[in-house]
Amino acid sequence: MSDPSSSRRGAFIVFEGLDRCGKSTQVARLVDRLERESQKARLQKFPDRTTAIGKMIDAYLQSKAEMDDHAIHLLFSANRWECAAAIKRDLDRGITVIADRYAFSGIAFSAAKGLPFDFCLQPDRALPLPDLTLYMSLPQEEATQRSQFGEERYETVTMQQATRKQFRLVAEEVKKIHGGKKWMEVDARGTIEEVEERLKGLIGDLTDGVNGRVGELWV
Ligand code: DGP
């Protein structure tokens, strides 16, 4: 008899949040844990600063280059599109893909600068749909106190507050279009281990595999 689990694909899990919310630490710990448990998993960081487009984004974020807000928005999206086929391929091969940021940051940060919400959403339409997005929520005062806050372009309190508001709208949009189970907010206060436990509870057995095809974002 064939094993029904063999037809399962990998889960696409996205971590989102404002700068210094502890996202990258948790993503790294999750990938480490899955590797220790001999599960197939890989990390996908956005922006992916290693590609040609990613290098332009990196220069912009470090304020070494200036760019029109629309143009940089489209570059961030292009950076996701250039990774989309590899994400789909890996999911189909049964590999869990854990993304540190995704299209939701794209909308929240660009809309916070004043670009229309709908313009921000469009370029990412039909990208692979995450099975779960974990939004790590941390009060601004705590994020500001964390080390390295303020190093890059968007790391000002005003920008982070505006982005926080946009993330709320993004959450509503995800729930409206893709249902309430695709987006979960996680309290990012407390120790690394406490937050890790909360995340573990929400991820549950998703990393064992998912049935069905990969969906399309905003479709
Ligand atoms: P990180 O490498 O996670 O520190 O993220 C880099 C910064 O870029 C962070 O301030 C969030 C911002 N960012 C990430 N994705 C996008 C995007 O698609 N559009 C815009 N405008 N900003 C983004």
mmCIF file of N, CA and C in Angstrom, residues 124-219:
data_model
loop_
_atom_site.group_PDB
_atom_site.id
_atom_site.type_symbol
_atom_site.label_atom_id
_atom_site.label_comp_id
_atom_site.label_asym_id
_atom_site.label_seq_id
_atom_site.Cartn_x
_atom_site.Cartn_y
_atom_site.Cartn_z
ATOM 1 N N ASP A 124 2.823 41.663 -6.448
ATOM 2 C CA ASP A 124 3.058 40.354 -5.824
ATOM 3 C C ASP A 124 1.917 39.371 -6.070
ATOM 4 N N ARG A 125 0.894 39.812 -6.792
ATOM 5 C CA ARG A 125 -0.252 38.937 -7.050
ATOM 6 C C ARG A 125 0.202 37.677 -7.782
ATOM 7 N N ALA A 126 -0.215 36.511 -7.255
ATOM 8 C CA ALA A 126 0.089 35.182 -7.820
ATOM 9 C C ALA A 126 1.455 34.616 -7.408
ATOM 10 N N LEU A 127 2.164 35.295 -6.526
ATOM 11 C CA LEU A 127 3.353 34.659 -5.921
ATOM 12 C C LEU A 127 2.881 33.445 -5.117
ATOM 13 N N PRO A 128 3.779 32.502 -4.782
ATOM 14 C CA PRO A 128 3.347 31.377 -3.940
ATOM 15 C C PRO A 128 2.697 31.883 -2.638
ATOM 16 N N LEU A 129 1.559 31.286 -2.314
ATOM 17 C CA LEU A 129 0.807 31.695 -1.115
ATOM 18 C C LEU A 129 1.351 30.964 0.115
ATOM 19 N N PRO A 130 1.752 31.703 1.142
ATOM 20 C CA PRO A 130 2.218 31.010 2.355
ATOM 21 C C PRO A 130 1.079 30.204 2.993
ATOM 22 N N ASP A 131 1.420 29.039 3.534
ATOM 23 C CA ASP A 131 0.408 28.254 4.261
ATOM 24 C C ASP A 131 0.121 28.899 5.602
ATOM 25 N N LEU A 132 1.127 29.561 6.155
ATOM 26 C CA LEU A 132 0.940 30.260 7.428
ATOM 27 C C LEU A 132 1.906 31.450 7.500
ATOM 28 N N THR A 133 1.380 32.594 7.904
ATOM 29 C CA THR A 133 2.238 33.747 8.186
ATOM 30 C C THR A 133 2.139 34.052 9.671
ATOM 31 N N LEU A 134 3.295 34.099 10.319
ATOM 32 C CA LEU A 134 3.352 34.399 11.748
ATOM 33 C C LEU A 134 3.829 35.836 11.904
ATOM 34 N N TYR A 135 2.947 36.687 12.381
ATOM 35 C CA TYR A 135 3.295 38.101 12.554
ATOM 36 C C TYR A 135 3.735 38.310 14.002
ATOM 37 N N MET A 136 5.012 38.644 14.177
ATOM 38 C CA MET A 136 5.550 38.809 15.528
ATOM 39 C C MET A 136 5.351 40.246 15.991
ATOM 40 N N SER A 137 4.565 40.377 17.031
ATOM 41 C CA SER A 137 4.146 41.703 17.475
ATOM 42 C C SER A 137 4.901 42.123 18.750
ATOM 43 N N LEU A 138 5.552 43.287 18.665
ATOM 44 C CA LEU A 138 6.356 43.782 19.790
ATOM 45 C C LEU A 138 6.101 45.278 19.959
ATOM 46 N N PRO A 139 5.829 45.753 21.215
ATOM 47 C CA PRO A 139 5.638 47.200 21.385
ATOM 48 C C PRO A 139 6.861 47.971 20.901
ATOM 49 N N GLN A 140 6.624 49.159 20.326
ATOM 50 C CA GLN A 140 7.714 49.933 19.727
ATOM 51 C C GLN A 140 8.832 50.239 20.734
ATOM 52 N N GLU A 141 8.445 50.534 21.989
ATOM 53 C CA GLU A 141 9.481 50.900 22.988
ATOM 54 C C GLU A 141 10.478 49.754 23.146
ATOM 55 N N GLU A 142 9.993 48.511 23.112
ATOM 56 C CA GLU A 142 10.905 47.365 23.284
ATOM 57 C C GLU A 142 11.794 47.172 22.059
ATOM 58 N N ALA A 143 11.205 47.366 20.863
ATOM 59 C CA ALA A 143 12.001 47.197 19.630
ATOM 60 C C ALA A 143 13.116 48.242 19.577
ATOM 61 N N THR A 144 12.777 49.490 19.959
ATOM 62 C CA THR A 144 13.734 50.592 19.889
ATOM 63 C C THR A 144 14.930 50.334 20.798
ATOM 64 N N GLN A 145 14.663 49.673 21.935
ATOM 65 C CA GLN A 145 15.758 49.429 22.888
ATOM 66 C C GLN A 145 16.699 48.318 22.439
ATOM 67 N N ARG A 146 16.256 47.495 21.509
ATOM 68 C CA ARG A 146 17.079 46.356 21.106
ATOM 69 C C ARG A 146 18.295 46.825 20.309
ATOM 70 N N SER A 147 19.367 46.043 20.379
ATOM 71 C CA SER A 147 20.615 46.468 19.752
ATOM 72 C C SER A 147 20.444 46.587 18.235
ATOM 73 N N GLN A 148 21.204 47.440 17.661
ATOM 74 C CA GLN A 148 21.271 47.674 16.211
ATOM 75 C C GLN A 148 20.065 48.413 15.648
ATOM 76 N N PHE A 149 19.062 48.770 16.497
ATOM 77 C CA PHE A 149 17.935 49.515 15.951
ATOM 78 C C PHE A 149 18.443 50.863 15.454
ATOM 79 N N GLY A 150 18.015 51.258 14.269
ATOM 80 C CA GLY A 150 18.406 52.561 13.743
ATOM 81 C C GLY A 150 19.511 52.505 12.726
ATOM 82 N N GLU A 151 19.996 51.280 12.427
ATOM 83 C CA GLU A 151 21.115 51.190 11.480
ATOM 84 C C GLU A 151 20.705 51.418 10.033
ATOM 85 N N GLU A 152 19.481 50.965 9.680
ATOM 86 C CA GLU A 152 19.080 51.056 8.272
ATOM 87 C C GLU A 152 17.967 52.072 8.054
ATOM 88 N N ARG A 153 17.712 52.329 6.779
ATOM 89 C CA ARG A 153 16.827 53.396 6.311
ATOM 90 C C ARG A 153 15.482 53.477 7.032
ATOM 91 N N TYR A 154 14.798 52.358 7.204
ATOM 92 C CA TYR A 154 13.434 52.405 7.739
ATOM 93 C C TYR A 154 13.383 52.369 9.265
ATOM 94 N N GLU A 155 14.550 52.305 9.905
ATOM 95 C CA GLU A 155 14.545 52.094 11.352
ATOM 96 C C GLU A 155 14.460 53.398 12.132
ATOM 97 N N THR A 156 13.349 54.105 11.915
ATOM 98 C CA THR A 156 13.029 55.271 12.728
ATOM 99 C C THR A 156 11.680 54.980 13.379
ATOM 100 N N VAL A 157 11.432 55.596 14.532
ATOM 101 C CA VAL A 157 10.191 55.318 15.256
ATOM 102 C C VAL A 157 8.986 55.712 14.404
ATOM 103 N N THR A 158 9.054 56.853 13.725
ATOM 104 C CA THR A 158 7.924 57.308 12.901
ATOM 105 C C THR A 158 7.605 56.293 11.808
ATOM 106 N N MET A 159 8.626 55.833 11.134
ATOM 107 C CA MET A 159 8.415 54.875 10.042
ATOM 108 C C MET A 159 7.863 53.548 10.581
ATOM 109 N N GLN A 160 8.391 53.113 11.710
ATOM 110 C CA GLN A 160 7.936 51.826 12.267
ATOM 111 C C GLN A 160 6.476 51.925 12.715
ATOM 112 N N GLN A 161 6.098 53.090 13.286
ATOM 113 C CA GLN A 161 4.702 53.243 13.725
ATOM 114 C C GLN A 161 3.741 53.242 12.539
ATOM 115 N N ALA A 162 4.144 53.918 11.479
ATOM 116 C CA ALA A 162 3.304 53.948 10.272
ATOM 117 C C ALA A 162 3.206 52.538 9.675
ATOM 118 N N THR A 163 4.306 51.820 9.704
ATOM 119 C CA THR A 163 4.320 50.462 9.138
ATOM 120 C C THR A 163 3.442 49.523 9.982
ATOM 121 N N ARG A 164 3.471 49.707 11.291
ATOM 122 C CA ARG A 164 2.632 48.893 12.195
ATOM 123 C C ARG A 164 1.155 49.015 11.799
ATOM 124 N N LYS A 165 0.730 50.245 11.515
ATOM 125 C CA LYS A 165 -0.677 50.459 11.117
ATOM 126 C C LYS A 165 -0.968 49.726 9.808
ATOM 127 N N GLN A 166 -0.036 49.793 8.875
ATOM 128 C CA GLN A 166 -0.249 49.139 7.582
ATOM 129 C C GLN A 166 -0.284 47.622 7.730
ATOM 130 N N PHE A 167 0.537 47.089 8.631
ATOM 131 C CA PHE A 167 0.523 45.634 8.855
ATOM 132 C C PHE A 167 -0.864 45.178 9.317
ATOM 133 N N ARG A 168 -1.565 46.047 10.102
ATOM 134 C CA ARG A 168 -2.935 45.688 10.536
ATOM 135 C C ARG A 168 -3.851 45.562 9.326
ATOM 136 N N LEU A 169 -3.689 46.492 8.362
ATOM 137 C CA LEU A 169 -4.522 46.435 7.153
ATOM 138 C C LEU A 169 -4.165 45.212 6.311
ATOM 139 N N VAL A 170 -2.880 44.901 6.277
ATOM 140 C CA VAL A 170 -2.435 43.719 5.527
ATOM 141 C C VAL A 170 -3.063 42.461 6.140
ATOM 142 N N ALA A 171 -3.059 42.384 7.469
ATOM 143 C CA ALA A 171 -3.645 41.217 8.156
ATOM 144 C C ALA A 171 -5.119 41.069 7.786
ATOM 145 N N GLU A 172 -5.835 42.202 7.757
ATOM 146 C CA GLU A 172 -7.267 42.152 7.398
ATOM 147 C C GLU A 172 -7.448 41.650 5.966
ATOM 148 N N GLU A 173 -6.573 42.117 5.085
ATOM 149 C CA GLU A 173 -6.659 41.728 3.673
ATOM 150 C C GLU A 173 -6.398 40.217 3.509
ATOM 151 N N VAL A 174 -5.398 39.719 4.214
ATOM 152 C CA VAL A 174 -5.097 38.272 4.136
ATOM 153 C C VAL A 174 -6.307 37.480 4.623
ATOM 154 N N LYS A 175 -6.869 37.918 5.749
ATOM 155 C CA LYS A 175 -8.014 37.181 6.315
ATOM 156 C C LYS A 175 -9.211 37.232 5.373
ATOM 157 N N LYS A 176 -9.391 38.399 4.738
ATOM 158 C CA LYS A 176 -10.534 38.555 3.827
ATOM 159 C C LYS A 176 -10.369 37.649 2.594
ATOM 160 N N ILE A 177 -9.179 37.626 2.036
ATOM 161 C CA ILE A 177 -8.988 36.904 0.768
ATOM 162 C C ILE A 177 -8.647 35.426 0.972
ATOM 163 N N HIS A 178 -7.858 35.140 2.021
ATOM 164 C CA HIS A 178 -7.366 33.760 2.174
ATOM 165 C C HIS A 178 -7.893 33.057 3.431
ATOM 166 N N GLY A 179 -8.685 33.736 4.228
ATOM 167 C CA GLY A 179 -9.247 33.095 5.424
ATOM 168 C C GLY A 179 -8.404 33.341 6.664
ATOM 169 N N GLY A 180 -9.035 33.135 7.815
ATOM 170 C CA GLY A 180 -8.425 33.489 9.099
ATOM 171 C C GLY A 180 -7.254 32.631 9.538
ATOM 172 N N LYS A 181 -7.091 31.449 8.917
ATOM 173 C CA LYS A 181 -6.043 30.538 9.410
ATOM 174 C C LYS A 181 -4.678 30.805 8.801
ATOM 175 N N LYS A 182 -4.626 31.677 7.820
ATOM 176 C CA LYS A 182 -3.349 31.892 7.115
ATOM 177 C C LYS A 182 -2.465 32.937 7.811
ATOM 178 N N TRP A 183 -3.038 33.715 8.726
ATOM 179 C CA TRP A 183 -2.274 34.792 9.374
ATOM 180 C C TRP A 183 -2.479 34.696 10.880
ATOM 181 N N MET A 184 -1.399 34.589 11.620
ATOM 182 C CA MET A 184 -1.532 34.541 13.074
ATOM 183 C C MET A 184 -0.566 35.522 13.718
ATOM 184 N N GLU A 185 -1.081 36.236 14.710
ATOM 185 C CA GLU A 185 -0.241 37.201 15.413
ATOM 186 C C GLU A 185 0.348 36.527 16.650
ATOM 187 N N VAL A 186 1.622 36.777 16.889
ATOM 188 C CA VAL A 186 2.315 36.148 18.010
ATOM 189 C C VAL A 186 2.916 37.243 18.886
ATOM 190 N N ASP A 187 2.733 37.120 20.182
ATOM 191 C CA ASP A 187 3.316 38.064 21.130
ATOM 192 C C ASP A 187 4.835 37.831 21.155
ATOM 193 N N ALA A 188 5.612 38.835 20.736
ATOM 194 C CA ALA A 188 7.070 38.658 20.630
ATOM 195 C C ALA A 188 7.798 39.158 21.887
ATOM 196 N N ARG A 189 7.043 39.443 22.952
ATOM 197 C CA ARG A 189 7.687 39.854 24.205
ATOM 198 C C ARG A 189 8.160 38.618 24.957
ATOM 199 N N GLY A 190 9.147 38.821 25.832
ATOM 200 C CA GLY A 190 9.630 37.693 26.649
ATOM 201 C C GLY A 190 10.954 37.166 26.142
ATOM 202 N N THR A 191 11.362 36.028 26.723
ATOM 203 C CA THR A 191 12.665 35.476 26.347
ATOM 204 C C THR A 191 12.560 34.787 24.983
ATOM 205 N N ILE A 192 13.724 34.545 24.390
ATOM 206 C CA ILE A 192 13.776 33.849 23.099
ATOM 207 C C ILE A 192 13.050 32.502 23.212
ATOM 208 N N GLU A 193 13.282 31.815 24.348
ATOM 209 C CA GLU A 193 12.679 30.475 24.517
ATOM 210 C C GLU A 193 11.162 30.567 24.649
ATOM 211 N N GLU A 194 10.691 31.611 25.363
ATOM 212 C CA GLU A 194 9.232 31.756 25.523
ATOM 213 C C GLU A 194 8.556 31.997 24.174
ATOM 214 N N VAL A 195 9.160 32.890 23.397
ATOM 215 C CA VAL A 195 8.574 33.205 22.088
ATOM 216 C C VAL A 195 8.628 31.957 21.197
ATOM 217 N N GLU A 196 9.751 31.232 21.291
ATOM 218 C CA GLU A 196 9.911 30.016 20.487
ATOM 219 C C GLU A 196 8.797 29.006 20.792
ATOM 220 N N GLU A 197 8.465 28.878 22.077
ATOM 221 C CA GLU A 197 7.396 27.943 22.466
ATOM 222 C C GLU A 197 6.055 28.361 21.871
ATOM 223 N N ARG A 198 5.778 29.676 21.928
ATOM 224 C CA ARG A 198 4.510 30.165 21.355
ATOM 225 C C ARG A 198 4.440 29.833 19.865
ATOM 226 N N LEU A 199 5.549 30.088 19.183
ATOM 227 C CA LEU A 199 5.573 29.849 17.739
ATOM 228 C C LEU A 199 5.392 28.365 17.434
ATOM 229 N N LYS A 200 6.065 27.547 18.236
ATOM 230 C CA LYS A 200 5.988 26.095 18.051
ATOM 231 C C LYS A 200 4.539 25.616 18.148
ATOM 232 N N GLY A 201 3.829 26.177 19.115
ATOM 233 C CA GLY A 201 2.430 25.810 19.311
ATOM 234 C C GLY A 201 1.584 26.153 18.090
ATOM 235 N N LEU A 202 1.873 27.287 17.476
ATOM 236 C CA LEU A 202 1.072 27.705 16.319
ATOM 237 C C LEU A 202 1.450 26.931 15.056
ATOM 238 N N ILE A 203 2.731 26.592 14.943
ATOM 239 C CA ILE A 203 3.180 25.861 13.740
ATOM 240 C C ILE A 203 2.665 24.417 13.773
ATOM 241 N N GLY A 204 2.618 23.857 14.974
ATOM 242 C CA GLY A 204 2.062 22.506 15.143
ATOM 243 C C GLY A 204 2.726 21.505 14.222
ATOM 244 N N ASP A 205 1.902 20.730 13.514
ATOM 245 C CA ASP A 205 2.469 19.672 12.659
ATOM 246 C C ASP A 205 2.587 20.100 11.192
ATOM 247 N N LEU A 206 2.517 21.407 10.962
ATOM 248 C CA LEU A 206 2.609 21.921 9.586
ATOM 249 C C LEU A 206 3.904 21.470 8.906
ATOM 250 N N THR A 207 4.977 21.372 9.690
ATOM 251 C CA THR A 207 6.278 21.020 9.101
ATOM 252 C C THR A 207 6.346 19.535 8.724
ATOM 253 N N ASP A 208 5.312 18.762 9.052
ATOM 254 C CA ASP A 208 5.273 17.354 8.618
ATOM 255 C C ASP A 208 4.830 17.237 7.169
ATOM 256 N N GLY A 209 4.314 18.338 6.620
ATOM 257 C CA GLY A 209 3.868 18.322 5.225
ATOM 258 C C GLY A 209 2.434 18.798 5.102
ATOM 259 N N VAL A 210 2.083 19.181 3.882
ATOM 260 C CA VAL A 210 0.781 19.787 3.614
ATOM 261 C C VAL A 210 0.163 19.089 2.399
ATOM 262 N N ASN A 211 -1.136 18.896 2.431
ATOM 263 C CA ASN A 211 -1.822 18.328 1.264
ATOM 264 C C ASN A 211 -2.240 19.456 0.313
ATOM 265 N N GLY A 212 -2.328 19.140 -0.941
ATOM 266 C CA GLY A 212 -2.849 20.122 -1.908
ATOM 267 C C GLY A 212 -1.755 20.963 -2.528
ATOM 268 N N ARG A 213 -2.144 21.631 -3.612
ATOM 269 C CA ARG A 213 -1.170 22.437 -4.353
ATOM 270 C C ARG A 213 -0.867 23.752 -3.636
ATOM 271 N N VAL A 214 0.251 24.341 -3.981
ATOM 272 C CA VAL A 214 0.601 25.653 -3.437
ATOM 273 C C VAL A 214 -0.368 26.680 -4.040
ATOM 274 N N GLY A 215 -0.937 27.518 -3.192
ATOM 275 C CA GLY A 215 -1.886 28.521 -3.667
ATOM 276 C C GLY A 215 -1.179 29.739 -4.267
ATOM 277 N N GLU A 216 -1.986 30.715 -4.693
ATOM 278 C CA GLU A 216 -1.442 31.939 -5.271
ATOM 279 C C GLU A 216 -1.862 33.128 -4.412
ATOM 280 N N LEU A 217 -0.912 33.982 -4.129
ATOM 281 C CA LEU A 217 -1.160 35.127 -3.262
ATOM 282 C C LEU A 217 -2.147 36.117 -3.891
ATOM 283 N N TRP A 218 -3.089 36.570 -3.090
ATOM 284 C CA TRP A 218 -4.091 37.582 -3.481
ATOM 285 C C TRP A 218 -4.994 37.120 -4.631
ATOM 286 N N VAL A 219 -5.040 35.799 -4.870
ATOM 287 C CA VAL A 219 -5.903 35.300 -5.956
ATOM 288 C C VAL A 219 -7.064 34.546 -5.327
#
